[in-house]
Short mmCIF file of C-alpha atoms and ligand atoms in Angstrom, two decimals:
data_model
loop_
_atom_site.label_atom_id
_atom_site.label_comp_id
_atom_site.label_asym_id
_atom_site.label_seq_id
_atom_site.Cartn_x
_atom_site.Cartn_y
_atom_site.Cartn_z
CA UNK A 28 26.64 -4.51 -16.61
CA UNK A 29 29.20 -1.83 -15.80
CA UNK A 30 26.93 1.16 -16.40
CA UNK A 31 25.57 3.02 -13.37
CA UNK A 32 22.12 1.87 -12.20
CA UNK A 33 20.28 3.77 -9.45
CA UNK A 34 17.79 1.90 -7.24
CA UNK A 35 15.24 4.07 -5.39
CA UNK A 36 13.60 2.68 -2.26
CA UNK A 37 16.82 0.70 -1.62
CA UNK A 38 16.20 0.60 2.15
CA UNK A 39 12.76 -0.92 1.61
CA UNK A 40 11.58 -4.48 1.08
CA UNK A 41 11.72 -4.86 -2.74
CA UNK A 42 14.30 -2.13 -3.42
CA UNK A 43 16.52 -3.93 -0.91
CA UNK A 44 15.90 -7.32 -2.53
CA UNK A 45 16.77 -5.88 -5.97
CA UNK A 46 19.82 -4.01 -4.69
CA UNK A 47 21.24 -7.39 -3.65
CA UNK A 48 19.90 -9.61 -6.46
CA UNK A 49 21.04 -7.28 -9.28
CA UNK A 50 24.53 -7.23 -7.73
CA UNK A 51 24.46 -11.05 -7.77
CA UNK A 52 23.47 -10.92 -11.47
CA UNK A 53 26.64 -8.97 -12.27
CA UNK A 54 25.55 -5.33 -12.00
CA UNK A 55 28.84 -3.76 -10.92
CA UNK A 56 27.88 -0.12 -10.55
CA UNK A 57 24.75 -0.01 -8.41
CA UNK A 58 23.80 3.00 -6.30
CA UNK A 59 20.95 2.86 -3.81
CA UNK A 60 18.91 5.77 -2.53
CA UNK A 61 16.15 6.22 0.03
CA UNK A 62 14.99 8.77 2.59
CA UNK A 63 16.34 6.52 5.35
CA UNK A 64 19.39 4.25 5.47
CA UNK A 65 18.50 0.68 6.42
CA UNK A 66 19.97 -2.75 5.57
CA UNK A 67 22.67 -1.24 3.36
CA UNK A 68 25.98 -3.11 3.30
CA UNK A 69 29.29 -1.36 4.02
CA UNK A 70 30.49 -1.77 0.43
CA UNK A 71 27.23 -0.66 -1.17
CA UNK A 72 27.02 2.87 -2.58
CA UNK A 73 24.11 4.77 -1.06
CA UNK A 74 22.74 8.33 -1.20
CA UNK A 75 20.26 9.64 1.35
CA UNK A 76 17.61 11.70 -0.48
CA UNK A 77 13.91 12.47 -0.55
CA UNK A 78 12.10 12.07 -3.86
CA UNK A 79 10.22 15.28 -3.05
CA UNK A 80 13.50 17.18 -3.53
CA UNK A 81 14.09 17.69 -7.27
CA UNK A 82 17.50 19.30 -6.72
CA UNK A 83 18.79 16.32 -4.73
CA UNK A 84 17.35 13.79 -7.20
CA UNK A 85 18.86 15.67 -10.15
CA UNK A 86 22.27 15.70 -8.48
CA UNK A 87 22.27 11.98 -7.75
CA UNK A 88 21.06 10.89 -11.20
CA UNK A 89 24.06 12.44 -13.02
CA UNK A 90 25.90 9.81 -15.08
CA UNK A 91 23.19 7.21 -14.42
CA UNK A 92 22.26 4.81 -17.25
CA UNK A 93 19.06 3.34 -15.76
CA UNK A 94 16.85 3.90 -12.72
CA UNK A 95 14.97 1.12 -10.94
CA UNK A 96 12.23 3.16 -9.28
CA UNK A 97 10.83 1.35 -6.23
CA UNK A 98 10.78 4.23 -3.72
CA UNK A 99 7.18 5.07 -2.78
CA UNK A 100 4.48 4.65 -0.16
CA UNK A 101 3.46 1.04 -1.02
CA UNK A 102 -0.07 1.02 0.42
CA UNK A 103 -3.09 3.31 0.71
CA UNK A 104 -2.45 6.56 2.57
CA UNK A 105 -3.93 10.06 2.70
CA UNK A 106 -4.27 11.91 -0.58
CA UNK A 107 -1.67 14.58 0.43
CA UNK A 108 0.91 11.92 1.37
CA UNK A 109 0.38 9.97 -1.85
CA UNK A 110 0.51 13.18 -3.87
CA UNK A 111 3.82 14.29 -2.36
CA UNK A 112 5.71 10.99 -2.20
CA UNK A 113 4.33 8.96 -5.11
CA UNK A 114 3.07 11.47 -7.65
CA UNK A 115 5.39 14.47 -7.19
CA UNK A 116 8.23 12.11 -6.18
CA UNK A 117 7.87 10.13 -9.42
CA UNK A 118 7.49 13.31 -11.48
CA UNK A 119 10.74 14.63 -9.96
CA UNK A 120 12.49 11.39 -10.76
CA UNK A 121 11.51 11.48 -14.45
CA UNK A 122 12.42 15.18 -14.67
CA UNK A 123 15.83 14.49 -13.16
CA UNK A 124 16.23 11.63 -15.65
CA UNK A 125 15.38 13.93 -18.55
CA UNK A 126 17.82 16.62 -17.37
CA UNK A 127 20.62 14.05 -17.03
CA UNK A 128 19.80 12.03 -20.17
CA UNK A 129 19.14 8.79 -18.28
CA UNK A 130 18.27 6.10 -20.85
CA UNK A 131 15.84 3.83 -18.98
CA UNK A 132 13.46 3.69 -16.05
CA UNK A 133 11.89 0.57 -14.57
CA UNK A 134 8.79 1.67 -12.68
CA UNK A 135 7.28 -0.35 -9.85
CA UNK A 136 3.60 -0.10 -10.78
CA UNK A 137 0.97 -2.14 -9.01
CA UNK A 138 -2.08 -4.34 -9.44
CA UNK A 139 -3.91 -1.49 -7.66
CA UNK A 140 -3.65 0.57 -10.88
CA UNK A 141 -6.16 -1.97 -12.27
CA UNK A 142 -7.81 -3.00 -9.00
CA UNK A 143 -11.41 -2.17 -9.95
CA UNK A 144 -11.42 -4.77 -12.72
CA UNK A 145 -13.49 -7.82 -11.83
CA UNK A 146 -11.64 -11.04 -11.04
CA UNK A 147 -13.52 -12.70 -13.89
CA UNK A 148 -11.90 -10.34 -16.44
CA UNK A 149 -8.59 -11.47 -17.92
CA UNK A 150 -6.38 -8.43 -18.44
CA UNK A 151 -3.48 -7.82 -20.80
CA UNK A 152 -1.06 -4.98 -21.49
CA UNK A 153 -3.78 -2.97 -23.28
CA UNK A 154 -6.44 -3.22 -20.57
CA UNK A 155 -7.70 0.07 -19.17
CA UNK A 156 -6.32 1.36 -15.95
CA UNK A 157 -8.88 1.09 -13.15
CA UNK A 158 -7.28 2.39 -9.93
CA UNK A 159 -8.84 1.30 -6.65
CA UNK A 160 -7.27 3.83 -4.24
CA UNK A 161 -5.23 7.04 -4.05
CA UNK A 162 -2.26 4.68 -4.06
CA UNK A 163 -3.45 2.88 -7.22
CA UNK A 164 -4.11 6.25 -8.85
CA UNK A 165 -0.48 7.26 -8.23
CA UNK A 166 0.63 4.08 -10.02
CA UNK A 167 -1.73 4.77 -12.94
CA UNK A 168 -0.20 8.26 -13.09
CA UNK A 169 3.33 6.79 -13.08
CA UNK A 170 2.46 4.50 -15.99
CA UNK A 171 1.19 7.40 -18.10
CA UNK A 172 4.06 9.65 -17.01
CA UNK A 173 6.56 7.04 -18.18
CA UNK A 174 4.72 6.66 -21.51
CA UNK A 175 4.89 10.44 -21.99
CA UNK A 176 8.62 10.60 -21.18
CA UNK A 177 9.26 7.70 -23.58
CA UNK A 178 7.32 9.28 -26.47
CA UNK A 179 8.46 12.84 -25.87
CA UNK A 180 12.01 12.46 -24.56
CA UNK A 181 12.98 8.92 -25.59
CA UNK A 182 13.51 7.68 -22.02
CA UNK A 183 12.70 3.98 -22.39
CA UNK A 184 10.54 2.46 -19.68
CA UNK A 185 9.10 -0.74 -18.35
CA UNK A 186 6.18 -0.55 -15.90
CA UNK A 187 5.80 -3.69 -13.84
CA UNK A 188 2.26 -4.09 -12.46
CA UNK A 189 3.48 -6.02 -9.43
CA UNK A 190 0.99 -8.41 -7.89
CA UNK A 191 2.21 -9.59 -4.48
CA UNK A 192 5.96 -9.93 -4.17
CA UNK A 193 6.82 -11.96 -1.09
CA UNK A 194 9.10 -14.86 -0.25
CA UNK A 195 6.09 -17.19 -0.37
CA UNK A 196 2.34 -16.57 -0.90
CA UNK A 197 0.55 -15.86 2.40
CA UNK A 198 -3.04 -15.24 1.43
CA UNK A 199 -5.47 -17.00 -0.93
CA UNK A 200 -5.49 -13.95 -3.19
CA UNK A 201 -1.77 -14.52 -3.77
CA UNK A 202 -2.58 -17.73 -5.67
CA UNK A 203 -3.45 -15.33 -8.52
CA UNK A 204 -1.06 -12.45 -7.78
CA UNK A 205 2.20 -13.86 -6.38
CA UNK A 206 5.63 -13.15 -7.85
CA UNK A 207 8.86 -14.51 -6.39
CA UNK A 208 11.93 -12.36 -5.78
CA UNK A 209 13.84 -14.21 -8.54
CA UNK A 210 11.10 -13.66 -11.11
CA UNK A 211 10.84 -9.96 -10.22
CA UNK A 212 14.62 -9.65 -10.62
CA UNK A 213 14.38 -11.31 -14.03
CA UNK A 214 11.75 -8.79 -15.19
CA UNK A 215 13.78 -5.82 -13.95
CA UNK A 216 16.88 -7.17 -15.70
CA UNK A 217 14.93 -7.49 -18.98
CA UNK A 218 13.63 -3.94 -18.50
CA UNK A 219 17.15 -2.58 -18.15
CA UNK A 220 18.71 -4.52 -21.03
CA UNK A 221 16.16 -5.40 -23.72
CA UNK A 222 16.87 -3.42 -26.90
CA UNK A 223 13.29 -3.52 -28.27
CA UNK A 224 11.68 -1.68 -25.35
CA UNK A 225 10.20 1.79 -25.88
CA UNK A 226 7.44 1.84 -23.27
CA UNK A 227 5.96 -1.38 -22.04
CA UNK A 228 3.54 -2.57 -19.37
CA UNK A 229 4.04 -6.07 -17.99
CA UNK A 230 2.52 -7.96 -15.09
CA UNK A 231 4.73 -8.71 -12.12
CA UNK A 232 3.51 -12.26 -11.61
CA UNK A 233 5.12 -15.69 -11.52
CA UNK A 234 3.69 -18.51 -13.66
CA UNK A 235 0.46 -18.89 -11.68
CA UNK A 236 -2.27 -21.07 -13.17
CA UNK A 237 -4.98 -18.96 -11.51
CA UNK A 238 -3.56 -15.64 -12.74
CA UNK A 239 -5.99 -12.88 -13.79
CA UNK A 240 -3.41 -11.55 -16.25
CA UNK A 241 -2.29 -12.47 -19.75
CA UNK A 242 1.41 -11.66 -19.53
CA UNK A 243 2.31 -12.49 -23.14
CA UNK A 244 4.11 -9.16 -23.64
CA UNK A 245 6.57 -10.10 -20.89
CA UNK A 246 7.03 -13.55 -22.45
CA UNK A 247 7.72 -11.94 -25.87
CA UNK A 248 10.54 -9.99 -24.21
CA UNK A 249 12.05 -13.25 -22.95
CA UNK A 250 10.55 -13.50 -19.45
CA UNK A 251 10.67 -17.12 -18.28
CA UNK A 252 9.27 -17.25 -14.75
CA UNK A 253 10.85 -20.01 -12.68
CA UNK A 254 8.30 -19.93 -9.89
CA UNK A 255 4.58 -20.52 -9.50
CA UNK A 256 2.02 -20.22 -6.72
CA UNK A 257 0.62 -23.60 -7.86
CA UNK A 258 3.02 -25.55 -5.68
CA UNK A 259 1.70 -24.05 -2.43
CA UNK A 260 -1.14 -25.67 -0.51
CA UNK A 261 -4.05 -23.23 -0.69
CA UNK A 262 -5.45 -24.62 2.58
CA UNK A 263 -2.42 -23.30 4.46
CA UNK A 264 -2.93 -19.77 3.19
CA UNK A 265 -4.91 -17.17 5.13
CA UNK A 266 -8.50 -16.41 4.13
CA UNK A 267 -8.05 -12.74 4.89
CA UNK A 268 -10.63 -11.56 2.38
CA UNK A 269 -13.27 -14.22 2.83
CA UNK A 270 -15.62 -12.18 4.99
CA UNK A 271 -15.41 -9.25 2.58
CA UNK A 272 -17.73 -9.97 -0.35
CA UNK A 273 -16.71 -6.86 -2.24
CA UNK A 274 -12.99 -7.63 -1.97
CA UNK A 275 -13.64 -11.04 -3.48
CA UNK A 276 -15.23 -9.52 -6.60
CA UNK A 277 -12.38 -7.23 -7.61
CA UNK A 278 -8.72 -7.72 -8.43
CA UNK A 279 -7.61 -5.08 -5.94
CA UNK A 280 -9.20 -6.98 -3.05
CA UNK A 281 -9.61 -5.05 0.21
CA UNK A 282 -8.23 -1.85 -1.38
CA UNK A 283 -11.52 -1.62 -3.34
CA UNK A 284 -13.83 -1.82 -0.32
CA UNK A 285 -11.95 0.62 1.92
CA UNK A 286 -13.92 3.89 2.26
CA UNK A 287 -16.22 2.71 -0.55
CA UNK A 288 -19.23 4.97 -1.17
CA UNK A 289 -20.08 3.80 -4.70
CA UNK A 290 -22.45 1.29 -6.23
CA UNK A 291 -20.88 -2.09 -6.95
CA UNK A 292 -23.28 -2.90 -9.79
CA UNK A 293 -21.99 0.10 -11.77
CA UNK A 294 -18.44 -1.25 -11.73
CA UNK A 295 -18.63 -3.76 -14.55
N1 NAD B 1 5.52 -5.46 -2.13
C1 NAD B 1 4.68 -5.72 -3.11
O1 NAD B 1 4.18 -6.85 -3.28
C2 NAD B 1 4.34 -4.63 -4.10
C3 NAD B 1 3.22 -4.80 -4.94
C4 NAD B 1 2.94 -3.82 -5.88
C5 NAD B 1 3.76 -2.71 -5.99
N2 NAD B 1 4.82 -2.55 -5.14
C6 NAD B 1 5.65 -1.33 -5.29
O2 NAD B 1 7.02 -1.68 -5.14
C7 NAD B 1 7.72 -0.62 -4.50
C8 NAD B 1 8.43 -1.13 -3.26
O3 NAD B 1 7.48 -1.65 -2.35
P1 NAD B 1 7.92 -2.30 -0.95
O4 NAD B 1 6.93 -3.32 -0.62
O5 NAD B 1 9.37 -2.64 -1.03
O6 NAD B 1 7.70 -1.06 0.03
P2 NAD B 1 8.66 -0.52 1.22
O7 NAD B 1 7.85 0.44 2.02
O8 NAD B 1 9.30 -1.65 1.93
O9 NAD B 1 9.78 0.31 0.42
C9 NAD B 1 9.55 1.57 -0.12
C10 NAD B 1 10.75 2.47 0.19
O10 NAD B 1 10.51 3.74 -0.43
C11 NAD B 1 11.00 4.74 0.44
N3 NAD B 1 10.34 6.02 0.18
C12 NAD B 1 9.03 6.32 0.38
N4 NAD B 1 8.81 7.62 0.11
C13 NAD B 1 10.01 8.13 -0.28
C14 NAD B 1 10.44 9.44 -0.66
N5 NAD B 1 9.60 10.50 -0.69
N6 NAD B 1 11.74 9.63 -0.97
C15 NAD B 1 12.62 8.58 -0.92
N7 NAD B 1 12.29 7.34 -0.56
C16 NAD B 1 10.99 7.12 -0.24
C17 NAD B 1 10.70 4.23 1.85
O11 NAD B 1 11.57 4.85 2.79
C18 NAD B 1 10.92 2.73 1.70
O12 NAD B 1 12.23 2.34 2.10
C19 NAD B 1 6.68 0.46 -4.21
O13 NAD B 1 6.70 1.41 -5.26
C20 NAD B 1 5.38 -0.29 -4.21
O14 NAD B 1 4.29 0.53 -4.54
C21 NAD B 1 5.10 -3.47 -4.20
#
């Protein structure tokens, strides 16, 4: 791919992984951006910018074909911080894309957009959002924002509800939620290139037998995960959640029980 692709959050964990793996896949015109410069190679193009700054984001998305949007606070934080970085930041990014006629956006959504679903419920692309935190709410917002920009302005989008993207699973919950770096790269690549995409929600998960998600929409688009959590010995994984009965009930795990003032039996 010779067209320009912008990766936000390029100094972070997954943005950094994708910045390198997409280059290895043959993306020749990659530009990274982040509010700090970290782990960026000498030959890699990089722009320092804050997503809160619409003017800066508009300037750097000129001539861009697709944006891989991974820049965000990736965990729970205060409502003002999430509002500024994740909600306004993502709004700015889509606005900049509209102004500059960017064709596609791949949005790093999260399992925390659906975290208050029970673990016994198998979800698919049409399942209701059920955010479990301010963070999850910002991802639910991003999913709807991208649907709106697709319908209204024809900016195609793929939202990847990422489970747990790590080199290897570390916790028992990851048996259901893990996705490898290679499988995430494959999904992002499909999101950038697949002609049939208008707006789509897929699950960012490898081929895990104990998955809570029916990812058939991703498979229809040609996703063929190479990895699976099945090969890891569950007994070697941490039992982080096992003293937290509430976390064990819901897909979002410990995000659901933090600051919880509700009534579990009402969350069906
Ligand atoms: N790691 C996972 O398993 C996982 C799971 C679900 C979703 N995600 C999503 O994937 C994305 C990347 O997550 P990560 O684990 O690599 O997190 P990370 O913290 O390592 O990377 C996020 C990057 O975004 C940048 N950033 C934050 N606010 C910004 C702003 N206002 N302007 C510009 N840059 C800003 C940070 O500086 C950081 O480098 C996030 O959107 C996260 O919500 C990750």
